[in-house]
Amino acid sequence: MSLTRVVLASGRATDLCELRLSSTYGGMPEGYPCKPVNDMAIKGLLHEAERTFPTTPIHLVPPPREYPHQYAGALGPVEVLPPVACVGTFRSTALDPNHDPVLHRSTLTIIWFQHTPHVPCECDAERGVREVDWEGLARDCEL
């Protein structure tokens, strides 16, 4: 049973099976949001997803980065990502038409950032999630 269904721009329906939300800057010990801090946070999410879902391909939707007019510190200009980091595992019908539709599904774990802690559904998911190239990124697996 899925948490929700997300329809991609291609028209493919995907089921969100697992979703982990976290604060983008919740674990930041000191300093300010900047490119090195953001790159470390993204790298940490990728490593966590690889460890948690070792048999599922992982895709990062490049996050939007904002540059407010604030004082640039020693690490460079202030760079802000959306406040909610998301790691979601999606499933859909098999990619290979020769696979048994009862025994096979395609799967992909997607990492993205959004401004609110809401669960995406149908067509209201972040644009980057809806535009994922499912056929090029997902992998078939046997249930």
Coordinates of C-alpha atoms in Angstrom, one line a residue:
M1 CA 0.0 0.0 0.0
S2 CA 1.4 3.4 -1.0
L3 CA 1.4 6.7 0.9
T4 CA 0.1 8.5 -2.2
R5 CA 0.2 8.4 -6.0
V6 CA 2.2 10.9 -8.0
V7 CA 1.6 11.4 -11.7
L8 CA 4.8 12.3 -13.6
A9 CA 4.8 14.8 -16.5
S10 CA 5.2 11.8 -18.9
G11 CA 1.8 10.6 -17.6
R12 CA 3.3 7.6 -15.7
A13 CA 1.6 7.0 -12.4
T14 CA 4.0 6.2 -9.5
D15 CA 3.3 5.2 -6.0
L16 CA 5.2 6.8 -3.1
C17 CA 6.1 3.9 -0.9
E18 CA 8.3 5.6 1.7
L19 CA 9.0 9.2 2.5
R20 CA 11.6 10.7 4.8
L21 CA 11.4 14.5 5.5
S22 CA 14.1 16.4 7.4
S23 CA 15.0 20.0 8.0
T24 CA 17.6 21.1 5.5
Y25 CA 19.5 23.0 8.1
G26 CA 18.4 21.2 11.3
G27 CA 21.8 19.5 11.8
M28 CA 23.9 22.5 11.0
P29 CA 26.1 23.0 14.1
E30 CA 27.4 26.5 13.4
G31 CA 28.0 28.8 10.5
Y32 CA 25.6 29.9 7.8
P33 CA 24.0 28.3 4.7
C34 CA 26.6 28.5 1.9
K35 CA 27.7 26.4 -1.0
P36 CA 30.1 24.2 0.9
V37 CA 27.5 23.5 3.7
N38 CA 24.8 22.8 1.1
D39 CA 27.0 20.5 -0.9
M40 CA 27.8 18.5 2.3
A41 CA 24.1 18.3 3.2
I42 CA 23.3 17.0 -0.3
K43 CA 26.2 14.5 -0.2
G44 CA 25.0 13.3 3.2
L45 CA 21.5 12.7 1.8
L46 CA 22.9 10.8 -1.2
H47 CA 25.0 8.6 1.1
E48 CA 22.1 7.9 3.5
A49 CA 19.8 7.0 0.6
E50 CA 22.5 4.6 -0.9
R51 CA 22.9 2.9 2.5
T52 CA 19.1 2.7 3.2
F53 CA 18.1 1.6 -0.3
P54 CA 21.1 -0.3 -1.7
T55 CA 19.2 -2.1 -4.5
T56 CA 17.3 1.0 -5.7
P57 CA 18.7 3.6 -8.1
I58 CA 19.0 7.0 -6.5
H59 CA 18.3 10.3 -8.3
L60 CA 18.9 13.8 -7.0
V61 CA 16.6 16.6 -8.3
P62 CA 19.0 19.6 -8.4
P63 CA 17.7 21.9 -5.8
P64 CA 17.0 25.6 -6.4
R65 CA 19.5 27.8 -4.7
E66 CA 18.7 31.3 -3.5
Y67 CA 21.3 34.0 -2.9
P68 CA 19.9 36.6 -0.5
H69 CA 21.7 39.9 -0.1
Q70 CA 23.5 39.1 3.1
Y71 CA 27.1 39.4 4.3
A72 CA 29.4 36.8 2.8
G73 CA 31.5 35.1 5.4
A74 CA 34.7 33.2 5.1
L75 CA 33.0 30.3 3.3
G76 CA 31.6 32.5 0.5
P77 CA 28.2 34.1 -0.2
V78 CA 25.0 33.0 1.6
E79 CA 23.3 30.3 -0.4
V80 CA 19.9 28.9 0.8
L81 CA 18.2 25.7 -0.2
P82 CA 14.5 25.1 0.5
P83 CA 13.9 24.2 4.1
V84 CA 12.6 20.6 3.7
A85 CA 14.8 17.8 2.4
C86 CA 12.9 14.8 1.1
V87 CA 13.9 11.2 0.3
G88 CA 11.2 9.2 -1.3
T89 CA 11.0 5.7 -2.8
F90 CA 8.6 5.4 -5.7
R91 CA 7.3 2.3 -7.5
S92 CA 5.5 2.0 -10.8
T93 CA 4.6 -0.7 -13.4
A94 CA 7.6 -2.6 -14.9
L95 CA 9.6 -0.9 -17.5
D96 CA 10.2 -4.1 -19.5
P97 CA 6.9 -5.2 -21.2
N98 CA 8.1 -8.8 -21.1
H99 CA 8.2 -8.8 -17.3
D100 CA 5.2 -10.3 -15.5
P101 CA 3.1 -7.3 -14.3
V102 CA 2.1 -9.2 -11.2
L103 CA 5.7 -10.0 -10.1
H104 CA 7.6 -7.0 -11.3
R105 CA 7.7 -3.3 -10.6
S106 CA 10.0 -0.5 -11.5
T107 CA 11.5 1.5 -8.6
L108 CA 13.5 4.7 -8.0
T109 CA 14.5 6.7 -4.9
I110 CA 14.3 10.4 -5.5
I111 CA 15.9 13.1 -3.3
W112 CA 14.5 16.6 -3.6
F113 CA 13.9 19.8 -1.6
Q114 CA 10.7 21.6 -1.0
H115 CA 9.4 24.6 0.9
T116 CA 6.8 22.9 3.0
P117 CA 6.6 19.5 4.9
H118 CA 3.6 18.2 2.8
V119 CA 3.3 14.8 1.2
P120 CA 3.1 15.2 -2.6
C121 CA 0.1 13.7 -4.3
E122 CA -1.2 13.3 -7.8
C123 CA 0.0 16.4 -9.8
D124 CA 1.0 18.7 -7.0
A125 CA 4.5 17.3 -6.4
E126 CA 7.5 19.5 -7.0
R127 CA 8.2 20.2 -10.6
G128 CA 11.6 18.4 -10.5
V129 CA 9.9 15.3 -9.2
R130 CA 7.2 15.3 -11.8
E131 CA 9.7 15.7 -14.6
V132 CA 11.9 12.8 -13.6
D133 CA 12.9 10.6 -16.6
W134 CA 11.5 7.4 -15.1
E135 CA 12.3 5.2 -18.1
G136 CA 15.9 6.3 -18.0
L137 CA 16.5 6.2 -14.2
A138 CA 14.3 3.6 -12.7
R139 CA 15.1 -0.1 -12.5
D140 CA 12.8 -3.1 -12.6
C141 CA 12.8 -5.4 -9.6
E142 CA 11.0 -8.6 -8.8
L143 CA 8.6 -8.6 -5.8

